[in-house]
Amino acid sequence: MSQDGEQQSLVEIRGLRFVRGTRAIFDGLDIDIARGKVTAIMGPSGTGKTTLLKLIGGQLRPTAGTVTVDGQNVHRLRRGGLYSLRKRMGMLFQSGALLTDLSVYDNVAFPLREHTDLPEVMVRDLVLMKLQAVGLRGARDLMPSELSGGMARRIALARAIALDPMMIMYDEPFTGLDPISKAAIVELIDTLNEALGLTSIVVSHDVQETAAISDYIYVLAEGKVVGQGTPDELRASPSEWVRQFMQGLPDGPVPYHYPATDYAEDLLAGNG
Amino acid sequence: MNALARLGRTGLAFFERLGRGHVFLAQMLYGLPSMLLRPRLVVQQIYSVGVLSLLIIAVSGLFVGMVLGLQGYNTLSDFGAAESLGVMVALTLVRELGPVVAALLYGGRAGSALTAEIGLMKATEQLSGMEMMAVDPVRRVIVPRFLAGMIVMPLLAAIFSAIGVYGGYFVGVGLLGVDEGAFWSQMQANVDLHEDILNGVIKSVVFGVVVTWIAVFEGYDCVPTSEGVSRATTRTVVHSALAVLGLDFVLTALMFGDV
């Protein structure tokens, strides 16, 4: 966070391998997340993008390889160290993951009450500031069940920045939102990163929205990085695969059909 | 060979789960002292697992006591011992039916609710979200519920027994004409504080621990989908009922086996 640390990346992933069951979800992944920037991790559904965030957050253990956050190897930390590192990381879940038995206000106050001994007046001020930042100060008395998907995600974002973290991980922040809410989230990620001096990791498969705000993009497929660069570099990528993904074409190097036996043979097989 | 392999896999899965359950129990016990600092969390849970179970416990206790009064009178009066009805009702309730039936009802009412609640919190990533906020979900969510169950179970069993005794009194003395003085004085003379009441309390504490443990573990360990939560809830009710009945035999054999 100091000036001389500016050059160094905040998150370094080296040779990451993660196996679930018999399938290797990641196999030799190398990723650097630069400080103060918005870095996007993109890829088709099912490439384990959410898993990657859980590995960075220390909720899952890799089969091999290292994840270093702010100079600390996440999976070598003891519980106490991991927890104090997590206080400096915010994570925005796709579902929002708001606590359903608490009001919006109490949800945003939750991390403050759990981790600080601030008097209630100060908690109130902080909560209102965070809610104002996401434009939902007026919704403080609602319960999570009364919120729309977009509002829930913005409340969750207010909660994620409650402890003033150094970085935020966004898990599919644009999925399932109407165009207006989507634009609001795009705007928020961009402004918060700027205004709070955060480092943001955005995991998504929405090419347009993500490319609009990210400084650098990694494209993952089949457990490996298949393309990386600034949004413009990727659009002009020599790899046909990356271009298919960035332009959203239904067929190309990634086949339209799930691997199967020959179509005619398969149909005839039903006749016994 | 295939059947053998399947048997082996089922066996391994069973023991793995059993092991996870015990590690989880150890985590909960380790987290118990932290509740001294946050009694409010426990009080909230005592309300939701205890106070909200009161009605079903009270009504069931009343009817069980009334049935005992009726059946006991029929048998005892054949031997001319109808005055002993009070002792019979009280001993049956305090030693056996109070702890056992209250625990079965608690498992069905509060245990299943605990499993479903925790399972849904897991399915909606609330537990995972807490972990990422550096809040240990075991301490914040699980331990208060576990402790509340431990505290509440003996109280519910006591209430069940007390109301049951009045149910027996209502039928025996009120409807069937057993002498009121004999009903109470025989009960007072023959129910022992140590031998009967304390043993009943021990039983209900054990049942409280086991039923709540099963309920919170099933919720925490469930497959985080709607189907997974529903299966876990069913398992809670079935396993806690079996555990209560099985343990009741073991405890009874230990406590009263040599009488």
Coordinates of C-alpha atoms in Angstrom, one line a residue:
Chain A
M1 CA 0.0 0.0 0.0
S2 CA 3.0 2.3 0.4
Q3 CA 4.4 4.1 -2.6
D4 CA 7.3 1.7 -3.2
G5 CA 4.9 -1.2 -3.1
E6 CA 2.9 0.3 -5.9
Q7 CA 4.9 -1.6 -8.6
Q8 CA 4.5 -5.0 -7.0
S9 CA 1.3 -6.9 -7.5
L10 CA -1.2 -7.4 -4.6
V11 CA -2.1 -10.9 -5.5
E12 CA 0.3 -13.4 -7.1
I13 CA -0.9 -16.8 -8.1
R14 CA 1.9 -19.2 -9.1
G15 CA 1.5 -22.7 -10.6
L16 CA -1.9 -23.1 -9.1
R17 CA -3.4 -26.6 -9.4
F18 CA -6.8 -27.5 -8.0
V19 CA -8.4 -30.9 -8.4
R20 CA -12.0 -31.6 -7.5
G21 CA -12.9 -35.3 -7.7
T22 CA -10.9 -36.5 -10.7
R23 CA -11.2 -33.3 -12.7
A24 CA -8.4 -30.7 -12.6
I25 CA -10.2 -27.4 -12.4
F26 CA -6.9 -25.4 -12.6
D27 CA -3.7 -26.7 -13.9
G28 CA -0.7 -24.5 -13.6
L29 CA -2.4 -21.1 -13.4
D30 CA -0.2 -18.0 -13.1
I31 CA -2.0 -14.7 -12.4
D32 CA -0.9 -11.3 -11.2
I33 CA -3.3 -8.8 -9.8
A34 CA -1.9 -5.2 -9.9
R35 CA -2.4 -2.9 -7.0
G36 CA -5.0 -0.1 -7.5
K37 CA -6.3 -1.6 -10.7
V38 CA -9.4 -3.4 -11.8
T39 CA -8.4 -6.8 -13.1
A40 CA -11.0 -9.1 -14.7
I41 CA -10.9 -12.8 -14.8
M42 CA -13.1 -14.1 -17.6
G43 CA -14.0 -17.3 -19.1
P44 CA -17.0 -19.5 -20.0
S45 CA -19.3 -20.8 -17.3
G46 CA -17.8 -23.8 -15.4
T47 CA -14.2 -22.8 -15.7
G48 CA -14.0 -22.4 -11.9
K49 CA -13.9 -18.6 -11.7
T50 CA -15.7 -18.6 -8.4
T51 CA -13.4 -21.4 -7.2
L52 CA -10.5 -19.1 -7.9
L53 CA -11.9 -16.4 -5.7
K54 CA -12.4 -19.0 -2.9
L55 CA -8.8 -20.1 -3.3
I56 CA -7.6 -16.4 -3.0
G57 CA -9.8 -16.0 0.1
G58 CA -8.4 -19.1 1.6
Q59 CA -11.7 -20.9 1.8
L60 CA -10.3 -23.7 -0.4
R61 CA -6.9 -25.2 -0.4
P62 CA -5.0 -25.7 -3.7
T63 CA -3.6 -29.1 -4.6
A64 CA -0.4 -27.5 -5.6
G65 CA 1.0 -24.0 -6.2
T66 CA 0.8 -20.8 -4.1
V67 CA -1.5 -17.8 -3.7
T68 CA 0.2 -14.8 -2.2
V69 CA -1.9 -11.8 -1.1
D70 CA 0.0 -8.6 0.0
G71 CA 3.2 -10.7 0.5
Q72 CA 1.5 -13.4 2.6
N73 CA 1.0 -17.0 1.4
V74 CA -2.7 -17.4 2.1
H75 CA -2.6 -21.2 2.6
R76 CA 0.4 -21.1 4.9
L77 CA -1.3 -18.7 7.3
R78 CA -2.6 -19.8 10.6
R79 CA -6.2 -19.2 11.4
G80 CA -5.6 -15.9 13.2
G81 CA -3.5 -14.6 10.3
L82 CA -5.9 -15.7 7.7
Y83 CA -8.8 -14.0 9.5
S84 CA -6.9 -10.7 9.9
L85 CA -6.0 -10.9 6.2
R86 CA -9.7 -11.5 5.3
K87 CA -10.7 -8.3 7.2
R88 CA -8.7 -6.5 4.6
M89 CA -10.4 -8.3 1.7
G90 CA -14.0 -7.7 0.7
M91 CA -16.0 -10.2 -1.3
L92 CA -19.2 -9.6 -3.2
F93 CA -21.0 -12.9 -3.7
Q94 CA -23.3 -13.4 -6.7
S95 CA -26.3 -13.9 -4.4
G96 CA -25.2 -11.0 -2.2
A97 CA -25.1 -13.5 0.8
L98 CA -26.9 -11.0 3.0
L99 CA -27.9 -12.3 6.4
T100 CA -31.6 -12.9 5.9
D101 CA -32.6 -12.4 9.6
L102 CA -31.0 -8.9 9.8
S103 CA -32.2 -5.6 8.2
V104 CA -30.2 -3.8 5.6
Y105 CA -28.8 -1.5 8.3
D106 CA -27.8 -4.4 10.5
N107 CA -26.2 -6.2 7.6
V108 CA -23.9 -3.4 6.8
A109 CA -23.2 -2.9 10.5
F110 CA -22.5 -6.6 11.0
P111 CA -18.7 -6.5 10.2
L112 CA -18.3 -3.4 12.2
R113 CA -20.0 -4.8 15.2
E114 CA -18.1 -8.1 14.9
H115 CA -14.7 -6.6 14.5
T116 CA -14.7 -3.3 16.3
D117 CA -15.8 -1.9 19.6
L118 CA -17.0 1.3 18.1
P119 CA -19.9 3.1 19.9
E120 CA -23.3 2.8 18.3
V121 CA -23.3 6.4 17.1
M122 CA -20.2 5.9 15.1
V123 CA -21.4 2.6 13.7
R124 CA -24.5 4.5 12.6
D125 CA -22.5 7.2 10.9
L126 CA -20.3 4.6 9.1
V127 CA -23.2 2.5 8.0
L128 CA -25.0 5.5 6.6
M129 CA -21.9 6.6 4.8
K130 CA -21.5 3.2 3.2
L131 CA -25.1 3.1 2.2
Q132 CA -25.0 6.6 0.8
A133 CA -22.0 5.5 -1.3
V134 CA -24.1 2.8 -3.0
G135 CA -27.2 5.1 -3.2
L136 CA -29.4 3.1 -0.8
R137 CA -29.4 5.1 2.4
G138 CA -33.2 5.2 2.1
A139 CA -33.5 1.4 2.1
R140 CA -31.8 0.9 5.5
D141 CA -35.0 -0.4 7.3
L142 CA -35.8 -3.0 4.6
M143 CA -35.2 -6.7 5.1
P144 CA -33.2 -8.6 2.5
S145 CA -36.3 -10.4 1.3
E146 CA -37.8 -7.0 0.3
L147 CA -34.8 -6.1 -2.0
S148 CA -34.5 -6.6 -5.7
G149 CA -31.4 -8.5 -7.0
G150 CA -29.6 -5.3 -7.9
M151 CA -30.3 -3.7 -4.6
A152 CA -29.2 -6.7 -2.7
R153 CA -25.9 -6.7 -4.5
R154 CA -25.4 -3.0 -3.8
I155 CA -26.1 -3.6 -0.1
A156 CA -23.7 -6.4 -0.1
L157 CA -21.2 -4.1 -1.7
A158 CA -21.8 -1.5 1.1
R159 CA -21.1 -4.3 3.6
A160 CA -18.0 -5.4 1.8
I161 CA -16.5 -1.9 2.0
A162 CA -17.6 -1.4 5.7
L163 CA -14.2 -2.3 7.0
D164 CA -12.3 -0.3 4.3
P165 CA -10.6 -3.2 2.7
M166 CA -7.6 -3.0 0.4
M167 CA -9.2 -5.1 -2.2
I168 CA -12.6 -6.4 -3.3
M169 CA -13.4 -9.6 -5.2
Y170 CA -16.6 -9.5 -7.3
D171 CA -18.1 -12.8 -8.1
E172 CA -20.3 -12.4 -11.3
P173 CA -21.4 -8.9 -10.3
F174 CA -23.5 -8.4 -13.5
T175 CA -25.3 -11.7 -13.8
G176 CA -29.1 -11.6 -13.7
L177 CA -29.5 -7.9 -13.4
D178 CA -31.7 -5.6 -15.5
P179 CA -29.8 -3.0 -17.7
I180 CA -30.2 -0.2 -15.2
S181 CA -29.0 -2.1 -12.2
K182 CA -26.2 -3.5 -14.3
A183 CA -25.1 0.0 -15.3
A184 CA -25.3 1.0 -11.6
I185 CA -23.0 -1.8 -10.6
V186 CA -20.5 -1.1 -13.4
E187 CA -20.4 2.5 -12.3
L188 CA -20.0 1.6 -8.6
I189 CA -17.1 -0.8 -9.2
D190 CA -15.3 1.8 -11.2
T191 CA -15.9 4.7 -8.8
L192 CA -15.2 2.8 -5.7
N193 CA -11.9 1.5 -7.1
E194 CA -11.0 5.1 -7.9
A195 CA -12.3 6.8 -4.8
L196 CA -11.2 4.3 -2.2
G197 CA -7.9 3.3 -3.8
L198 CA -9.0 -0.3 -3.9
T199 CA -7.7 -3.2 -5.9
S200 CA -10.6 -5.0 -7.6
I201 CA -10.9 -8.5 -9.0
V202 CA -13.9 -9.0 -11.2
V203 CA -14.9 -12.5 -12.1
S204 CA -17.4 -12.4 -14.9
H205 CA -18.4 -13.7 -18.3
D206 CA -20.2 -10.5 -19.3
V207 CA -17.7 -9.2 -21.9
Q208 CA -19.1 -5.7 -22.6
E209 CA -19.5 -4.6 -19.0
T210 CA -16.3 -6.1 -17.8
A211 CA -14.2 -4.8 -20.6
A212 CA -15.6 -1.3 -20.0
I213 CA -14.1 -1.0 -16.5
S214 CA -11.1 -3.3 -16.4
D215 CA -7.5 -2.3 -16.8
Y216 CA -6.3 -5.9 -17.5
I217 CA -8.1 -9.1 -18.4
Y218 CA -7.2 -12.7 -18.0
V219 CA -9.2 -15.2 -20.0
L220 CA -9.4 -18.7 -18.6
A221 CA -10.4 -21.9 -20.2
E222 CA -9.9 -25.5 -19.2
G223 CA -7.9 -24.6 -16.1
K224 CA -5.4 -22.4 -17.9
V225 CA -4.9 -18.8 -18.9
V226 CA -5.6 -18.7 -22.6
G227 CA -5.3 -15.0 -23.1
Q228 CA -4.3 -11.9 -21.2
G229 CA -3.9 -8.2 -21.8
T230 CA -5.8 -4.9 -21.8
P231 CA -9.4 -5.1 -23.3
D232 CA -8.1 -3.6 -26.6
E233 CA -5.3 -6.1 -26.9
L234 CA -7.6 -9.0 -26.3
R235 CA -10.1 -7.8 -28.9
A236 CA -7.3 -7.9 -31.4
S237 CA -5.9 -11.2 -30.0
P238 CA -4.3 -13.5 -32.5
S239 CA -6.0 -16.4 -30.8
E240 CA -9.2 -17.4 -32.5
W241 CA -10.5 -18.8 -29.2
V242 CA -10.1 -15.5 -27.4
R243 CA -11.7 -13.6 -30.2
Q244 CA -14.7 -16.0 -30.2
F245 CA -15.1 -15.4 -26.5
M246 CA -14.7 -11.6 -26.6
Q247 CA -17.1 -11.3 -29.5
G248 CA -19.6 -13.8 -28.2
L249 CA -19.9 -16.0 -31.3
P250 CA -21.8 -19.3 -30.8
D251 CA -19.5 -21.5 -32.8
G252 CA -15.7 -21.5 -33.4
P253 CA -12.8 -23.2 -31.8
V254 CA -15.2 -23.8 -28.8
P255 CA -17.7 -26.2 -30.4
Y256 CA -21.4 -25.6 -30.2
H257 CA -22.0 -29.3 -29.4
Y258 CA -21.1 -31.0 -26.1
P259 CA -18.8 -33.9 -27.0
A260 CA -20.9 -36.9 -28.0
T261 CA -20.9 -40.0 -30.2
D262 CA -21.8 -39.7 -33.8
Y263 CA -25.3 -38.3 -34.2
A264 CA -26.7 -40.8 -36.7
E265 CA -25.3 -43.7 -34.7
D266 CA -26.8 -42.4 -31.5
L267 CA -30.3 -42.1 -33.1
L268 CA -30.1 -45.6 -34.6
A269 CA -28.9 -47.1 -31.3
G270 CA -32.4 -46.4 -29.8
N271 CA -33.9 -48.9 -32.3
G272 CA -32.1 -51.7 -30.4
Chain B
M1 CA -16.8 -57.4 -6.7
N2 CA -19.0 -54.5 -7.6
A3 CA -21.2 -55.0 -4.6
L4 CA -18.2 -55.4 -2.3
A5 CA -16.8 -52.2 -3.6
R6 CA -20.0 -50.4 -3.1
L7 CA -20.2 -51.7 0.5
G8 CA -16.7 -50.5 1.1
R9 CA -17.5 -47.1 -0.3
T10 CA -20.6 -46.8 1.8
G11 CA -18.7 -47.8 4.8
L12 CA -15.9 -45.3 4.2
A13 CA -18.4 -42.5 3.6
F14 CA -20.2 -43.4 6.8
F15 CA -17.1 -43.4 8.9
E16 CA -15.8 -40.2 7.3
R17 CA -19.1 -38.5 8.1
L18 CA -19.0 -39.8 11.6
G19 CA -15.5 -38.4 12.0
R20 CA -16.5 -35.0 10.6
G21 CA -19.4 -35.0 13.1
H22 CA -17.0 -35.5 16.0
V23 CA -14.5 -32.9 14.8
F24 CA -17.5 -30.5 14.5
L25 CA -18.5 -31.4 18.1
A26 CA -15.0 -30.6 19.2
Q27 CA -15.1 -27.3 17.4
M28 CA -18.4 -26.4 19.1
L29 CA -17.2 -27.4 22.6
Y30 CA -14.0 -25.4 22.0
G31 CA -16.2 -22.4 21.0
L32 CA -18.4 -22.6 24.1
P33 CA -16.4 -20.3 26.4
S34 CA -16.6 -17.5 23.8
M35 CA -20.4 -17.4 24.5
L36 CA -19.7 -16.0 27.9
L37 CA -18.9 -12.7 26.2
R38 CA -21.9 -12.7 24.0
P39 CA -24.9 -13.9 26.1
R40 CA -27.3 -12.1 23.9
L41 CA -26.8 -14.5 21.0
V42 CA -27.6 -17.4 23.2
V43 CA -30.7 -15.7 24.7
Q44 CA -32.1 -15.2 21.2
Q45 CA -31.6 -18.8 20.4
I46 CA -33.2 -19.9 23.7
Y47 CA -36.2 -18.0 22.6
S48 CA -36.4 -19.6 19.2
V49 CA -35.6 -23.2 20.1
G50 CA -37.1 -23.2 23.6
V51 CA -39.9 -20.7 24.1
L52 CA -41.3 -21.4 20.6
S53 CA -41.4 -25.2 21.5
L54 CA -43.3 -24.6 24.7
L55 CA -46.8 -25.0 23.3
I56 CA -46.3 -28.4 21.7
I57 CA -44.4 -29.6 24.8
A58 CA -47.2 -28.4 27.2
V59 CA -50.1 -29.8 25.2
S60 CA -48.3 -33.2 24.7
G61 CA -47.4 -33.3 28.3
L62 CA -51.0 -32.8 29.3
F63 CA -52.3 -35.6 27.1
V64 CA -49.6 -38.0 28.0
G65 CA -50.3 -37.4 31.6
M66 CA -54.0 -37.9 31.1
V67 CA -53.4 -41.2 29.3
L68 CA -51.1 -42.4 32.0
G69 CA -53.8 -41.6 34.6
L70 CA -56.4 -43.5 32.7
Q71 CA -54.3 -46.6 31.9
G72 CA -52.6 -46.6 35.3
Y73 CA -55.9 -46.5 37.1
N74 CA -57.3 -49.4 35.1
T75 CA -54.3 -51.6 36.0
L76 CA -53.7 -50.5 39.6
S77 CA -57.3 -50.7 40.6
D78 CA -57.3 -54.4 39.7
F79 CA -54.8 -54.9 42.5
G80 CA -56.6 -52.5 44.8
A81 CA -53.7 -50.1 44.6
A82 CA -55.4 -47.2 42.9
E83 CA -54.0 -44.8 45.5
S84 CA -50.5 -45.4 44.1
L85 CA -51.6 -43.8 40.8
G86 CA -49.7 -40.6 41.7
V87 CA -46.4 -42.4 42.2
M88 CA -46.9 -44.3 39.0
V89 CA -47.7 -41.3 36.9
A90 CA -44.9 -39.2 38.5
L91 CA -42.2 -41.9 38.2
T92 CA -43.1 -42.8 34.6
L93 CA -42.9 -39.1 33.6
V94 CA -39.8 -38.1 35.5
R95 CA -37.7 -41.1 34.8
E96 CA -38.8 -41.9 31.2
L97 CA -41.5 -40.2 29.3
G98 CA -40.6 -36.6 30.3
P99 CA -37.0 -36.7 29.0
V100 CA -37.7 -39.0 26.1
V101 CA -40.9 -37.6 24.6
A102 CA -39.8 -34.0 25.2
A103 CA -36.6 -34.8 23.3
L104 CA -38.5 -36.5 20.5
L105 CA -40.8 -33.5 20.2
Y106 CA -37.9 -31.1 20.5
G107 CA -36.1 -32.9 17.6
G108 CA -39.2 -32.7 15.5
R109 CA -40.0 -29.1 16.3
A110 CA -36.7 -27.3 17.0
G111 CA -34.2 -29.7 15.6
S112 CA -35.7 -29.8 12.1
A113 CA -36.0 -26.0 12.1
L114 CA -32.3 -25.6 13.1
T115 CA -31.2 -27.9 10.3
A116 CA -33.3 -26.2 7.7
E117 CA -32.2 -22.7 8.9
I118 CA -28.5 -23.5 8.9
G119 CA -28.8 -25.5 5.6
L120 CA -30.5 -22.6 3.9
M121 CA -27.8 -20.2 5.3
K122 CA -25.3 -22.5 3.7
A123 CA -27.2 -22.8 0.4
T124 CA -27.5 -19.0 0.1
E125 CA -23.7 -18.5 0.9
Q126 CA -24.4 -16.7 4.1
L127 CA -22.0 -18.9 6.0
S128 CA -19.4 -18.6 3.3
G129 CA -20.0 -14.8 3.3
M130 CA -19.3 -14.7 7.1
E131 CA -16.1 -16.6 6.6
M132 CA -15.0 -14.0 4.1
M133 CA -15.9 -11.2 6.6
A134 CA -13.5 -13.0 8.9
V135 CA -16.3 -14.1 11.2
D136 CA -16.2 -17.7 12.2
P137 CA -19.7 -19.1 11.4
V138 CA -19.2 -21.9 13.9
R139 CA -18.9 -19.4 16.7
R140 CA -21.4 -16.9 15.4
V141 CA -24.1 -19.2 14.2
I142 CA -23.6 -22.7 15.5
V143 CA -22.4 -22.5 19.0
P144 CA -25.2 -20.2 20.3
R145 CA -27.7 -22.7 19.0
F146 CA -25.9 -25.6 20.4
L147 CA -25.7 -24.1 23.8
A148 CA -29.3 -22.9 23.7
G149 CA -30.3 -26.5 23.0
M150 CA -28.3 -27.8 26.0
I151 CA -29.9 -25.3 28.3
V152 CA -33.4 -25.6 27.0
M153 CA -33.8 -29.4 26.9
P154 CA -33.9 -30.1 30.6
L155 CA -36.3 -27.2 31.1
L156 CA -38.6 -28.5 28.5
A157 CA -38.5 -32.0 30.0
A158 CA -39.3 -30.6 33.4
I159 CA -42.2 -28.6 32.1
F160 CA -43.5 -31.7 30.2
S161 CA -43.3 -33.8 33.4
A162 CA -44.9 -31.2 35.6
I163 CA -47.9 -30.7 33.2
G164 CA -48.1 -34.4 32.7
V165 CA -48.5 -34.9 36.5
Y166 CA -51.3 -32.5 36.5
G167 CA -52.9 -34.3 33.5
G168 CA -52.7 -37.6 35.5
Y169 CA -54.2 -35.7 38.6
F170 CA -57.0 -34.3 36.5
V171 CA -58.0 -37.7 35.2
G172 CA -57.2 -39.8 38.3
V173 CA -58.5 -37.5 41.0
G174 CA -60.9 -35.4 39.1
L175 CA -62.7 -38.0 36.9
L176 CA -62.0 -41.4 38.4
G177 CA -62.2 -40.5 42.1
V178 CA -58.8 -41.5 43.4
D179 CA -58.2 -40.0 46.8
E180 CA -56.5 -36.6 46.5
G181 CA -54.4 -36.9 49.6
A182 CA -53.1 -40.3 48.8
F183 CA -52.3 -39.2 45.2
W184 CA -50.0 -36.4 46.4
S185 CA -48.6 -37.9 49.6
Q186 CA -47.6 -41.2 48.0
M187 CA -46.0 -39.3 45.2
Q188 CA -44.1 -37.2 47.7
A189 CA -43.0 -40.2 49.7
N190 CA -41.8 -42.3 46.8
V191 CA -40.2 -40.0 44.2
D192 CA -36.6 -39.5 45.2
L193 CA -34.8 -36.3 44.3
H194 CA -31.5 -38.0 43.6
E195 CA -32.6 -41.4 42.2
D196 CA -35.4 -40.2 40.0
I197 CA -35.4 -36.5 39.4
L198 CA -31.7 -36.0 39.0
N199 CA -31.4 -39.0 36.7
G200 CA -34.2 -37.7 34.6
V201 CA -32.4 -34.3 34.4
I202 CA -29.2 -36.1 33.4
K203 CA -31.0 -37.9 30.6
S204 CA -32.6 -34.8 29.3
V205 CA -29.2 -32.9 29.2
V206 CA -27.7 -35.8 27.3
F207 CA -30.6 -35.8 24.8
G208 CA -30.4 -32.0 24.5
V209 CA -26.7 -32.2 23.5
V210 CA -27.2 -35.1 21.1
V211 CA -30.3 -33.9 19.4
T212 CA -28.9 -30.3 18.9
W213 CA -25.6 -31.7 17.8
I214 CA -27.3 -33.8 15.1
A215 CA -29.5 -30.9 14.0
V216 CA -26.7 -28.3 13.6
F217 CA -24.3 -30.8 12.1
E218 CA -26.8 -31.9 9.5
G219 CA -27.5 -28.3 8.6
Y220 CA -23.8 -27.4 8.4
D221 CA -22.8 -30.5 6.5
C222 CA -25.7 -30.6 4.1
V223 CA -25.5 -30.5 0.3
P224 CA -26.3 -26.8 -0.3
T225 CA -29.3 -27.3 -2.6
S226 CA -33.0 -27.4 -1.9
E227 CA -33.0 -31.1 -2.2
G228 CA -29.9 -31.4 0.1
V229 CA -31.6 -29.2 2.8
S230 CA -34.8 -31.3 2.7
R231 CA -32.8 -34.5 3.0
A232 CA -30.8 -33.2 5.9
T233 CA -34.0 -32.1 7.7
T234 CA -35.4 -35.6 7.3
R235 CA -32.2 -37.1 8.6
T236 CA -32.2 -34.8 11.6
V237 CA -35.6 -36.0 12.7
V238 CA -34.9 -39.7 12.0
H239 CA -31.4 -39.8 13.5
S240 CA -32.3 -37.8 16.5
A241 CA -35.3 -40.0 17.3
L242 CA -33.2 -43.1 17.0
A243 CA -30.4 -41.6 19.0
V244 CA -32.8 -40.6 21.8
L245 CA -34.5 -44.0 22.0
G246 CA -31.2 -45.9 21.8
L247 CA -29.4 -43.7 24.4
D248 CA -32.4 -43.9 26.6
F249 CA -32.0 -47.6 26.9
V250 CA -28.3 -47.3 27.6
L251 CA -28.8 -44.6 30.2
T252 CA -31.6 -46.4 31.9
A253 CA -29.5 -49.6 32.1
L254 CA -26.7 -47.6 33.7
M255 CA -29.0 -45.7 36.1
F256 CA -31.6 -48.2 37.1
G257 CA -30.1 -51.5 35.9
D258 CA -29.2 -52.8 39.3
V259 CA -32.5 -51.9 41.0

